Short mmCIF file of C-alpha atoms (C1' of nucleotides) in Angstrom, two decimals:
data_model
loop_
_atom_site.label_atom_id
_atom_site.label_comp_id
_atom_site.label_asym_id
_atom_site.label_seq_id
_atom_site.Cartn_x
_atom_site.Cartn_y
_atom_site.Cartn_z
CA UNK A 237 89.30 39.55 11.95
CA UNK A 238 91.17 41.44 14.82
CA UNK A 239 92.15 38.20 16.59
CA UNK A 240 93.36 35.24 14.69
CA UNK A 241 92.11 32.55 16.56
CA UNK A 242 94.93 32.36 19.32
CA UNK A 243 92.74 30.18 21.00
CA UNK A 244 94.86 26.93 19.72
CA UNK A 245 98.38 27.17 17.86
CA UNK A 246 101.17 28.96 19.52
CA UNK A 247 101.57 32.58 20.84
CA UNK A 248 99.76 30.67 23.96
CA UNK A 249 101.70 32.25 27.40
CA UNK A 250 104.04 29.03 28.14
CA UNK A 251 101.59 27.78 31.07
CA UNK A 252 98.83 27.99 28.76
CA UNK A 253 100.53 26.10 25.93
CA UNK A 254 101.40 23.22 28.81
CA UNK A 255 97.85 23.06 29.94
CA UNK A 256 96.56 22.59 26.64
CA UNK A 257 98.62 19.79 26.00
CA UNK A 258 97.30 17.99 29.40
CA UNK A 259 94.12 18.30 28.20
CA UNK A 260 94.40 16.78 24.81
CA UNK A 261 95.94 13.68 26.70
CA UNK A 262 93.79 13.28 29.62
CA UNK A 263 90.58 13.95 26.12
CA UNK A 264 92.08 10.96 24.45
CA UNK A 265 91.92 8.51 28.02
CA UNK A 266 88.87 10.16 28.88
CA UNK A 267 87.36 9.44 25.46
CA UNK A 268 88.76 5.97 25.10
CA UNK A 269 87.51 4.78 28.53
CA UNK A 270 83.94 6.71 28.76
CA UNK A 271 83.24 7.53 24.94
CA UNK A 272 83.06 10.58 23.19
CA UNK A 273 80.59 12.22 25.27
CA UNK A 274 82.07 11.80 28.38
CA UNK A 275 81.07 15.07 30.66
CA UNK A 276 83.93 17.68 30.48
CA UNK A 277 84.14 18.44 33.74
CA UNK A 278 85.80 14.70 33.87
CA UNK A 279 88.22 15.53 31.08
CA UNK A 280 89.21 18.72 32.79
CA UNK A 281 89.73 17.34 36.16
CA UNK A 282 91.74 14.65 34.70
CA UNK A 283 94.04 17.15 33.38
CA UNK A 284 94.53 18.50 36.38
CA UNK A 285 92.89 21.81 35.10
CA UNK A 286 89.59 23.82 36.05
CA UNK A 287 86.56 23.86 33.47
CA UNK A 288 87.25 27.27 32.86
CA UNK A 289 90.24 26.68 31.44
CA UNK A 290 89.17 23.52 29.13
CA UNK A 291 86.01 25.65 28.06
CA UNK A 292 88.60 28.69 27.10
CA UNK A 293 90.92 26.23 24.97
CA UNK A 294 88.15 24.66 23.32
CA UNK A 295 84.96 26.10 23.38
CA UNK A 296 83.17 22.96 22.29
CA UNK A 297 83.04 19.35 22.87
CA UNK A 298 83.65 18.92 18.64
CA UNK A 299 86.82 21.41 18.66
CA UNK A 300 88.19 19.11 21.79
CA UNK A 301 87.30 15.89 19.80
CA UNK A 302 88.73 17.33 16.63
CA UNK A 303 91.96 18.46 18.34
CA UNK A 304 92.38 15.27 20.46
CA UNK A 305 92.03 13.26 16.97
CA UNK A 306 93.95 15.54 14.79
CA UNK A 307 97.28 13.21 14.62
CA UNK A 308 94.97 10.71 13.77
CA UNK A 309 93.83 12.27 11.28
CA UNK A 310 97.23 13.38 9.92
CA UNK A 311 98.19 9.79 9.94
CA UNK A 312 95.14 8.87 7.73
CA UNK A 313 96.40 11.51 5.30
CA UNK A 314 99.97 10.32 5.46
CA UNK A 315 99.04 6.76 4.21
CA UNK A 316 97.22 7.69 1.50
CA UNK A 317 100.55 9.60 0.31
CA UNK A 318 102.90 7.04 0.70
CA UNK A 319 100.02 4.50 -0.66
CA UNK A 320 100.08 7.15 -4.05
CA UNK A 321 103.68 6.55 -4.30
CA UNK A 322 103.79 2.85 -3.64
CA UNK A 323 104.96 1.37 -7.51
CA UNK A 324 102.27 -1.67 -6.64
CA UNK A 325 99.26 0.24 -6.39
CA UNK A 326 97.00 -2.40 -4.80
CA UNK A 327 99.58 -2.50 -1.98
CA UNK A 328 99.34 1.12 -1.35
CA UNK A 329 95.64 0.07 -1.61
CA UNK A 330 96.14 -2.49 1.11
CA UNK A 331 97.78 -1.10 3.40
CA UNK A 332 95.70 2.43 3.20
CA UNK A 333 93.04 0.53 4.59
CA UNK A 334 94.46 -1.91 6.87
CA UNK A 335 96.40 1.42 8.41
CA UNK A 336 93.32 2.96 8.81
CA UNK A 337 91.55 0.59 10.26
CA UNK A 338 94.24 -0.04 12.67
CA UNK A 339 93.77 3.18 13.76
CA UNK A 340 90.32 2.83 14.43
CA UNK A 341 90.80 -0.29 16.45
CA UNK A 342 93.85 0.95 18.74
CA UNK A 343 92.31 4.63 19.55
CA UNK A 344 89.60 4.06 21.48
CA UNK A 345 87.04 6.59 21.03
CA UNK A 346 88.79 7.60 17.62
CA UNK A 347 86.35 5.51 15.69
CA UNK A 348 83.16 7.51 16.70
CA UNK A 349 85.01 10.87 16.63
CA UNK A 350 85.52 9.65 12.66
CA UNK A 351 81.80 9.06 11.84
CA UNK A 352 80.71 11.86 14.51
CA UNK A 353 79.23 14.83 13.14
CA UNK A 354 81.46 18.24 12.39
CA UNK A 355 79.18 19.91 10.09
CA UNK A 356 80.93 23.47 10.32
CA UNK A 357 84.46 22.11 9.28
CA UNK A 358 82.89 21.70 5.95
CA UNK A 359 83.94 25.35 4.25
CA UNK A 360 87.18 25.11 6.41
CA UNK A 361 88.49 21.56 4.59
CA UNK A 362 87.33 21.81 1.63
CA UNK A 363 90.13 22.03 -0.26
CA UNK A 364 91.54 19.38 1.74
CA UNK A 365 89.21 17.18 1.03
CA UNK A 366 89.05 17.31 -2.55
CA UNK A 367 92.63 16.95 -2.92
CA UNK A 368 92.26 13.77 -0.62
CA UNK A 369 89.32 12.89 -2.72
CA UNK A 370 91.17 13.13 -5.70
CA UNK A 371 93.86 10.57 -4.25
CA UNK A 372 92.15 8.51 -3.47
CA UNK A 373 90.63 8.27 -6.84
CA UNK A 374 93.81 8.23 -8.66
CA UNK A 375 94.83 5.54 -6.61
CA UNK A 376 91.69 3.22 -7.03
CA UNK A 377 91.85 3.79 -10.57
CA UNK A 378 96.17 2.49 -11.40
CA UNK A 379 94.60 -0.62 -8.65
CA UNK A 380 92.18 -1.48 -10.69
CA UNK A 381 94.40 -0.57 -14.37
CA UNK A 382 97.09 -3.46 -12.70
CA UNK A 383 93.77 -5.71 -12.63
CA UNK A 384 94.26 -6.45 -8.84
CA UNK A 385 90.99 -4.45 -7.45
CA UNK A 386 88.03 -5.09 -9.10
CA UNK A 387 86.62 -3.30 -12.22
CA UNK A 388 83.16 -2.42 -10.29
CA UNK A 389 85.09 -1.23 -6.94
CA UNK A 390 83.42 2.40 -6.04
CA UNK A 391 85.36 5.22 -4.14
CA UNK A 392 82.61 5.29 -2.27
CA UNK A 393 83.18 1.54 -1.26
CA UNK A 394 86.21 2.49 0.90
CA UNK A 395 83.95 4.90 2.51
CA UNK A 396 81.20 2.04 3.37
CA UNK A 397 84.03 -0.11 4.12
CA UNK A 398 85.77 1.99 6.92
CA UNK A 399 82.18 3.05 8.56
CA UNK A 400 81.44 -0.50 8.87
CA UNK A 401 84.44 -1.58 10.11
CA UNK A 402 84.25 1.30 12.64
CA UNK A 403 80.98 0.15 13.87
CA UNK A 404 81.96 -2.93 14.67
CA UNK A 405 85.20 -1.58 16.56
CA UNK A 406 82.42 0.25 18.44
CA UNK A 407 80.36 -3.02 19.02
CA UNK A 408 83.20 -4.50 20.43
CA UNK A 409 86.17 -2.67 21.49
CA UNK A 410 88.49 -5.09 22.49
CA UNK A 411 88.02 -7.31 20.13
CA UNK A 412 91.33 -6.89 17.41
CA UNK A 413 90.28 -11.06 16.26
CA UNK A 414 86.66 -9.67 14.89
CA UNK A 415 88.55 -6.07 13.13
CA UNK A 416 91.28 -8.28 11.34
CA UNK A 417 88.61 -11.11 10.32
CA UNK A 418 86.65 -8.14 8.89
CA UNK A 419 89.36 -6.28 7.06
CA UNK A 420 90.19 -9.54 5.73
CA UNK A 421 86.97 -10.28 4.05
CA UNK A 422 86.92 -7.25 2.77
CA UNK A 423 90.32 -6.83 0.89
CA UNK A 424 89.32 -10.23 -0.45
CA UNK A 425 86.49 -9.14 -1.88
CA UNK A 426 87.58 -6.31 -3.31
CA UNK A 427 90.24 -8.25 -5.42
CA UNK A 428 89.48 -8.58 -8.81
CA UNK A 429 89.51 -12.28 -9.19
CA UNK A 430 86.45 -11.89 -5.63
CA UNK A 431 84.23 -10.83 -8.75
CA UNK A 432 81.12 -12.94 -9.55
CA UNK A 433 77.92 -11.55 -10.54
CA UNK A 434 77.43 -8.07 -10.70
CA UNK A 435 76.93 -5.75 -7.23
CA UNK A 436 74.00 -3.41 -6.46
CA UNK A 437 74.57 -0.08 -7.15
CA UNK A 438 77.27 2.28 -5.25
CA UNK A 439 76.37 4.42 -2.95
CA UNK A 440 76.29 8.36 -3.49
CA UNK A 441 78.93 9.10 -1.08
CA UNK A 442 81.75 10.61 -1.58
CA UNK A 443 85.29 11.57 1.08
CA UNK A 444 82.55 14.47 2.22
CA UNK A 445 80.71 11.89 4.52
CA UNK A 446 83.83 10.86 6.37
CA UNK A 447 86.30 12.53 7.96
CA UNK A 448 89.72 11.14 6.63
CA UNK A 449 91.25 14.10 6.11
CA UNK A 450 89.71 16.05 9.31
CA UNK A 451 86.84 16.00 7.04
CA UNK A 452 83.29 15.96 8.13
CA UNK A 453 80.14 13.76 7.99
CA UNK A 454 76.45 13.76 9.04
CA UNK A 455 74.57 11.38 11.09
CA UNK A 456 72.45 10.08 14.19
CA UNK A 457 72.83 8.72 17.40
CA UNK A 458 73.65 5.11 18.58
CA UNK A 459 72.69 2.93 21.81
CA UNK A 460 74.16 3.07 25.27
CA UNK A 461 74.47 -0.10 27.65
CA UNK B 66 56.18 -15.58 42.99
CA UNK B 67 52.45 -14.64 43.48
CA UNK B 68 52.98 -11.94 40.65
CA UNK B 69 53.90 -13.77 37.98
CA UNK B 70 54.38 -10.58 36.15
CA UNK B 71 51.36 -9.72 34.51
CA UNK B 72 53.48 -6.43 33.64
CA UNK B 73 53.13 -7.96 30.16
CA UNK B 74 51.45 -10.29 28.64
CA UNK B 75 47.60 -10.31 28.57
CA UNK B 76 45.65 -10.25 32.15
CA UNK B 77 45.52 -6.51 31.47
CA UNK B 78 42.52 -4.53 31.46
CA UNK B 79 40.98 -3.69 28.07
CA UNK B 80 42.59 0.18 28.44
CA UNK B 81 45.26 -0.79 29.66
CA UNK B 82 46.43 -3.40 27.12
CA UNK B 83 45.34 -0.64 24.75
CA UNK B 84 48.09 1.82 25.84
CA UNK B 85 50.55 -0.88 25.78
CA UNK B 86 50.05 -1.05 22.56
CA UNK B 87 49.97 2.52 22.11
CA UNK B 88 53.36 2.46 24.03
CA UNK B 89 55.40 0.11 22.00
CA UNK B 90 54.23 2.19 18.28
CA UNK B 91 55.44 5.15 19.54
CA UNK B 92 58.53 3.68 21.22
CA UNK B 93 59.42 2.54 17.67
CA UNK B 94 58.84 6.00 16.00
CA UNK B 95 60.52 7.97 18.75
CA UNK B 96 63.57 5.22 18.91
CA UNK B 97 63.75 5.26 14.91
CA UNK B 98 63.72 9.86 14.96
CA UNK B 99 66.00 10.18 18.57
CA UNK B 100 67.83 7.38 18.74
CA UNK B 101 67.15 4.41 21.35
CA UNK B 102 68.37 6.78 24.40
CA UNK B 103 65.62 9.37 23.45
CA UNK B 104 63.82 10.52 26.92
CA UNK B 105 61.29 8.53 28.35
CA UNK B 106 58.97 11.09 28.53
CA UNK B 107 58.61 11.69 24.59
CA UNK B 108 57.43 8.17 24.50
CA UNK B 109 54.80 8.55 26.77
CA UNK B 110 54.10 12.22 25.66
CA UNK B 111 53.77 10.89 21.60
CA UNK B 112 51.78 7.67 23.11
CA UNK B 113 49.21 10.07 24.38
CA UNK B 114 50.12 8.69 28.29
CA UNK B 115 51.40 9.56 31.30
CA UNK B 116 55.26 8.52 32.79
CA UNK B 117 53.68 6.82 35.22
CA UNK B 118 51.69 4.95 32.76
CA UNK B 119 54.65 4.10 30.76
CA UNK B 120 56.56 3.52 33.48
CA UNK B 121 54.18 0.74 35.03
CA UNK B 122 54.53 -1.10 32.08
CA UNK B 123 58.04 -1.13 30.92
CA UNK B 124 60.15 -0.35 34.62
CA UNK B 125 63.31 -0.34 32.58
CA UNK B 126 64.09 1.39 29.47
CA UNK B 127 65.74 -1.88 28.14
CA UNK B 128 62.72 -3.61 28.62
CA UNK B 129 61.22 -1.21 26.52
CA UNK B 130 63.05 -1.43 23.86
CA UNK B 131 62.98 -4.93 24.04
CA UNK B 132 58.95 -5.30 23.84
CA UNK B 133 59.57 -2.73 20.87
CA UNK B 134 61.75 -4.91 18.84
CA UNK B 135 60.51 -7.94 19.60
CA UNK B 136 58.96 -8.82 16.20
CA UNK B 137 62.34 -8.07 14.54
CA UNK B 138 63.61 -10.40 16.71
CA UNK B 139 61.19 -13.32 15.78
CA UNK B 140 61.43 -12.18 12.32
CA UNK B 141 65.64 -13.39 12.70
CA UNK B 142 64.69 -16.49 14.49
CA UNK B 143 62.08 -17.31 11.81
CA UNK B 144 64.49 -17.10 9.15
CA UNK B 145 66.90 -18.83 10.85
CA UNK B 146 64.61 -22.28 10.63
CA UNK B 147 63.48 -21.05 7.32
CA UNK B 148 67.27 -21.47 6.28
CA UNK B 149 67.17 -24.73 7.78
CA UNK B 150 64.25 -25.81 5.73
CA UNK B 151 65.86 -24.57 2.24
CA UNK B 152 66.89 -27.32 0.34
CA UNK B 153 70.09 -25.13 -0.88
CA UNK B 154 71.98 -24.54 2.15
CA UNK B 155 73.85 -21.76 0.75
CA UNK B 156 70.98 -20.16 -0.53
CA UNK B 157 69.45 -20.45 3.12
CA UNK B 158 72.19 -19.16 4.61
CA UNK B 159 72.57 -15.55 2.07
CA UNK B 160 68.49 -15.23 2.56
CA UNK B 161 69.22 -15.20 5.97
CA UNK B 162 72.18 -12.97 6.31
CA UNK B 163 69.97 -10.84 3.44
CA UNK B 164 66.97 -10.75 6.10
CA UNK B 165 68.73 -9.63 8.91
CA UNK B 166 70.58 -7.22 7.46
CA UNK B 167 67.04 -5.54 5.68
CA UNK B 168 65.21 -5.54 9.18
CA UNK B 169 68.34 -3.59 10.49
CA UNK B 170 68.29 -1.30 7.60
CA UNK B 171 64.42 -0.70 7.49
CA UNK B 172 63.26 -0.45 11.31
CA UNK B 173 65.31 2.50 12.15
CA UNK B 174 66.53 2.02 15.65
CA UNK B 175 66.55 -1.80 15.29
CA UNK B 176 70.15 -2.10 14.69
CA UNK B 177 71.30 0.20 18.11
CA UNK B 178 68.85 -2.18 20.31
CA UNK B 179 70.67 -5.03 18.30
CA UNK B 180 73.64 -3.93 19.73
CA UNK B 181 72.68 -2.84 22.98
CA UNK B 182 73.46 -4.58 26.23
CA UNK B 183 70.96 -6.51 27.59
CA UNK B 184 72.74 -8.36 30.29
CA UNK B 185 70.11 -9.17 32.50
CA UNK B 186 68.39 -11.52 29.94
CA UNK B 187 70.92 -14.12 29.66
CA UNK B 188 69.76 -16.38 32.20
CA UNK B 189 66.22 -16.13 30.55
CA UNK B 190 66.85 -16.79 27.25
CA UNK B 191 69.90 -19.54 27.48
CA UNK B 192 68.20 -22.20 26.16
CA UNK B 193 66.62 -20.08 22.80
CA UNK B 194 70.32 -18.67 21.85
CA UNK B 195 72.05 -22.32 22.53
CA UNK B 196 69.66 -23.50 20.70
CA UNK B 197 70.10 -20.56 17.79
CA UNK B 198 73.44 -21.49 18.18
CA UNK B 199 73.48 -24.95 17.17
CA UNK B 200 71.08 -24.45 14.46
CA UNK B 201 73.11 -21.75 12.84
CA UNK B 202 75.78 -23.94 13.19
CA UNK B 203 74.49 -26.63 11.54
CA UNK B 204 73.74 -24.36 8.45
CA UNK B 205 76.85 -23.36 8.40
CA UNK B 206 78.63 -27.13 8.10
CA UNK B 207 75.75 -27.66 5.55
CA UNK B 208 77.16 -25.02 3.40
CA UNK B 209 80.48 -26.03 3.70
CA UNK B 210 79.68 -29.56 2.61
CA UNK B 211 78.21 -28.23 -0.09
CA UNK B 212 81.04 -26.53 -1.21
CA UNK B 213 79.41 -23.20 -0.98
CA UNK B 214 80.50 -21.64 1.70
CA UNK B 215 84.17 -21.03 2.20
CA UNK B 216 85.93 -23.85 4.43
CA UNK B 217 87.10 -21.32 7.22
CA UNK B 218 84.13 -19.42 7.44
CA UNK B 219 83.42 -19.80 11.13
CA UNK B 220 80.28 -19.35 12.82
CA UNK B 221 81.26 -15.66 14.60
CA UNK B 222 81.94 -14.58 11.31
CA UNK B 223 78.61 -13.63 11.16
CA UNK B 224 78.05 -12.05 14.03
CA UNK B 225 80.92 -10.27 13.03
CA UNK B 226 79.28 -9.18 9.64
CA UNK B 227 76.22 -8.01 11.21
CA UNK B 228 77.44 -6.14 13.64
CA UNK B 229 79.53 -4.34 10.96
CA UNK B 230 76.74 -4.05 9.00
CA UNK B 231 75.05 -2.52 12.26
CA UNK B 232 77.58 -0.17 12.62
CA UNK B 233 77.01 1.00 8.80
CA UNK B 234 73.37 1.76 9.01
CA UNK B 235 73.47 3.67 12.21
CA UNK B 236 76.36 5.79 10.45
CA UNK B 237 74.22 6.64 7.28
CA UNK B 238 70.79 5.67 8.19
CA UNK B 239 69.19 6.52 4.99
CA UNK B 240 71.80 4.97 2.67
CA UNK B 241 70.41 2.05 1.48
CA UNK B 242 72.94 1.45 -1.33
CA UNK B 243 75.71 1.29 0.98
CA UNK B 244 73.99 -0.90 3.29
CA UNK B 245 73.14 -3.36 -0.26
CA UNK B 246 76.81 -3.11 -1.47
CA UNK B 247 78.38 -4.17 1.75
CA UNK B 248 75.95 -7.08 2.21
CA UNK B 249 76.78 -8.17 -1.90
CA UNK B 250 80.67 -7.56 -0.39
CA UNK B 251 80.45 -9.61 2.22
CA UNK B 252 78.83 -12.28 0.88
CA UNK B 253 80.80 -12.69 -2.10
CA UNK B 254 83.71 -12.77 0.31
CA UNK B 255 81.94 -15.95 2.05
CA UNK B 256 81.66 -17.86 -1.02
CA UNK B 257 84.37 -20.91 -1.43
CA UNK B 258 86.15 -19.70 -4.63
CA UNK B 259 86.41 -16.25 -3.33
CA UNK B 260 89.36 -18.23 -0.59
CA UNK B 261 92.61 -16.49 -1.29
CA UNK B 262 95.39 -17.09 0.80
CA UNK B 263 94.47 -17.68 4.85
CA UNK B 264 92.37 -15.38 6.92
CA UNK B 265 93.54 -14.38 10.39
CA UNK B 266 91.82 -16.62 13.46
CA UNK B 267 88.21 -16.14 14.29
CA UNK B 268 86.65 -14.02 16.97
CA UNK B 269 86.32 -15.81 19.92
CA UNK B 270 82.35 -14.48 19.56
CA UNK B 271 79.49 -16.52 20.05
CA UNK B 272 75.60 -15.55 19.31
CA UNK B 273 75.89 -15.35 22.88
CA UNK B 274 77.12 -11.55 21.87
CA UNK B 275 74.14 -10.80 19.51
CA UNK B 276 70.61 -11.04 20.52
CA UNK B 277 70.23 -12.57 17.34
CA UNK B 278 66.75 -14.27 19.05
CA UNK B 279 66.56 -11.83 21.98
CA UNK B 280 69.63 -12.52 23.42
CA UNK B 281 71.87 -10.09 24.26
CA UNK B 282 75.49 -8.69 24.33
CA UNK B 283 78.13 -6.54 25.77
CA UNK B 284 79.19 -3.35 25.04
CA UNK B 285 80.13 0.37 25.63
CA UNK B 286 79.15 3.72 24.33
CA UNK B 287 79.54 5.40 20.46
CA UNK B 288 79.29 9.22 19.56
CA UNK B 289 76.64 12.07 19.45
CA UNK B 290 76.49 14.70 16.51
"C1'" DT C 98 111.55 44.32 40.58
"C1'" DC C 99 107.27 45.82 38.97
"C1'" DA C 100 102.92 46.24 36.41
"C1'" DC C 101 99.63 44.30 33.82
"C1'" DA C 102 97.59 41.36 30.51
"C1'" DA C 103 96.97 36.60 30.09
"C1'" DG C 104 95.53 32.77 32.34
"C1'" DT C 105 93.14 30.13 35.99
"C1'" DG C 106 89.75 27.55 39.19
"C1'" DG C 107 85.60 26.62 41.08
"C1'" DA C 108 81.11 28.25 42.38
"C1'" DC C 109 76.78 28.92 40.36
"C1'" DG C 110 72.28 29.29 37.80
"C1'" DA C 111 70.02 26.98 34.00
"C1'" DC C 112 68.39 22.96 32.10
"C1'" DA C 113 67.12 18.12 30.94
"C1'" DC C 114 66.00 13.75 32.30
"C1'" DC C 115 64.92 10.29 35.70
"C1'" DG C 116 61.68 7.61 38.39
"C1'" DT C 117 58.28 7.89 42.28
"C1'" DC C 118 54.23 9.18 44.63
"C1'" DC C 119 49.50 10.11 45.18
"C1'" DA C 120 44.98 11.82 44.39
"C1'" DC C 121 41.78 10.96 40.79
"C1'" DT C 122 39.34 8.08 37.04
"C1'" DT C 123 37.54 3.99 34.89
"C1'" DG C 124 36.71 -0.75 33.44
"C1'" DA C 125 35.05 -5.29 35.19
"C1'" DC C 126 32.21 -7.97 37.68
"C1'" DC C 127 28.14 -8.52 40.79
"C1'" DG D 145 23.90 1.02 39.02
"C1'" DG D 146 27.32 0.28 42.52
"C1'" DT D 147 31.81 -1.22 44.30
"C1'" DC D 148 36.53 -1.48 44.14
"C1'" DA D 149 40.81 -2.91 42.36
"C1'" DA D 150 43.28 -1.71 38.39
"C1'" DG D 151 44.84 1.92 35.92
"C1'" DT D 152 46.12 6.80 35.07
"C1'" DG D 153 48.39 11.59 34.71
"C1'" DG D 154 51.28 14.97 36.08
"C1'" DA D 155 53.71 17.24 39.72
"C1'" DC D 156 57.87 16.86 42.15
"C1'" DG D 157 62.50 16.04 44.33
"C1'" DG D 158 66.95 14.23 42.93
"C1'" DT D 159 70.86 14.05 40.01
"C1'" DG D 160 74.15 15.18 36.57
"C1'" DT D 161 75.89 18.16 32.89
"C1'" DC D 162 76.45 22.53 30.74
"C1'" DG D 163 78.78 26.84 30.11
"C1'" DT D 164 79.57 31.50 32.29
"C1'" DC D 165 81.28 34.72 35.47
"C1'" DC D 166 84.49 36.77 38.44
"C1'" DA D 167 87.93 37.32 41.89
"C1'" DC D 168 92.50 35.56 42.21
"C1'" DT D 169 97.24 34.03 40.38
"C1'" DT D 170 101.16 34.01 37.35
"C1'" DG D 171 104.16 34.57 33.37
"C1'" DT D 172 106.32 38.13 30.58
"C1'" DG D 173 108.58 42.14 29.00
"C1'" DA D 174 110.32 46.57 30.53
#
DNA sequence: TCACAAGTGGACGACACCGTCCACTTGACC
DNA sequence: GGTCAAGTGGACGGTGTCGTCCACTTGTGA
């Protein structure tokens, strides 16, 4: 009410504003070499910075990882605008999720910050998130109109689509030969002419279980070497 | 030397072999609930047994998890010659991928120990994955012959799909319809006529990466809600 | 230049998990 | 039934992370 979340944007004292910006740098090399749950103590002391303060700028590990991500994210949103305003839709198609995917595979530690968990952004998006959900629709639907994606593709596809590809980017994190061969595969299939027999059902997700547009998701916990 | 590890294996006392089994069911519920990193101590606390007890048995937690999955792990090998056997190589070949990707989906837990690291096994079990290896390899050409399977499908394709498909059930655990649609993606994508246009090279992967028959891989670290 | 609110660092108590140690119990074999 | 090695449980010390608290510093605006 009284205080309008200064904790992030501006109206930070100038030293402040600095420090936060080391931290979101030394969060993305942290994350990227020791994973998202990397202690904080070793993301503050990379940026030069006392726990205090990193605790003060972001009072939890999901507001760091959400902040650290957020261009990211912003990218992700981009695409899908200029793939709305490509004239070939299945293009715009194309290159929404090879850009994506990209993403995933260059910012380490940015593909399990997008299927991590950030159940309390949910109210906060919302809009958001519908109007990316109603893109993205909009934009599957001229794709498949042209006839180039196929008549069964699901929304919900891309969705299954981008989590797999992001475990696999997980799996093996320096492997770009595996991510392209697997993008690949996929676009292929998803052409219209890839269409023999009919698939199983889609799934009942929708944008809500993936963060695309700083969106939000559910989920469990994975293995550790 | 003098031991030759009756850790496992029978040679253990009637109670003892008991708890073992004890051990390993609750290992599995715990790992499918918690994750495969859940503390030791709920194992041995939901196996009605001490630490020490579980301990004794399985010194490492990898070794653990290893015992606990080890039936998965036949069940992949089996298929594998099973796939041999079929007359229709290409219908060998979608059983299997079909298989594997159902245990992972079903035993909750499975896919993270799939992709866990078990380094220290790959002395042990050289001969069983280059022998995997070749006979996977060998379906493969089989299919192609056939005309089946798409010409530049490559062996690491696979592992490639299953770890993907790994990545996709940890994500959404209880989604089976996602995990069904990308497995009817994928393999439509393998098929020859689906061949559009060249794929970028393989992974330089081997099942050496996959403990496809309890082998084992590489790997770092994904997220935490 | 000064005063003070904003900002800072690191010590600290709480907590969770690890893996070992040891005194006690129990199954196997005579 | 008696012996004893095999097996057991739980307490315990060690370690690493969390998040807070507070005395000190520093930027800002007058």
């Amino acid at each position: 009410m009284e205080e309008p979340s200064r904790i992030d944007g501006p109206g930070l004292r100038a030293d402040a504003r600095r420090n936060r910006g080391r931290i979101l740098v030394a969060a993305r090399a942290v994350f990227a070499e020791r994973g998202i749950d990397a202690p904080m103590a070793t993301v503050a002391r990379r940026a030069g910075v006392g726990v205090a303060t990193l605790y003060r700028r972001f009072p939890t590990r999901q507001s760091l990882v959400r902040a650290a991500f957020a261009q990211q994210m912003e990218t992700c949103a981009r695409v899908l605008t200029e793939a709305l305003a490509d004239p070939d839709p299945w293009r715009g198609f194309q290159r929404l999720f090879e850009t994506v995917c990209e993403l995933q595979r260059e910012e380490q530690g940015f593909p399990a910050a997008f299927v991590a968990a950030f159940p309390d952004s949910a109210a906060e998006h919302a809009q958001a998130r519908e109007g990316t959900e109603r893109d993205l629709m909009t934009l599957v639907r001229r794709a498949q109109a042209v006839g180039a994606l196929r008549a069964d593709f699901h929304p919900s596809d891309l969705v299954v689509a981008l989590l797999s590809h992001c475990g696999l980017v997980t799996a093996l994190p320096h492997d770009n030969a595996a991510s392209r061969r697997l993008v690949a595969y996929l676009l292929q299939s998803f052409r219209a002419e890839a269409a023999r027999g009919a698939l199983p059902p889609p799934s009942a997700l929708s944008l809500r279980d993936l963060p695309l547009a700083a969106g939000d998701s559910q989920r469990q916990r994975p293995p550790r070497a």
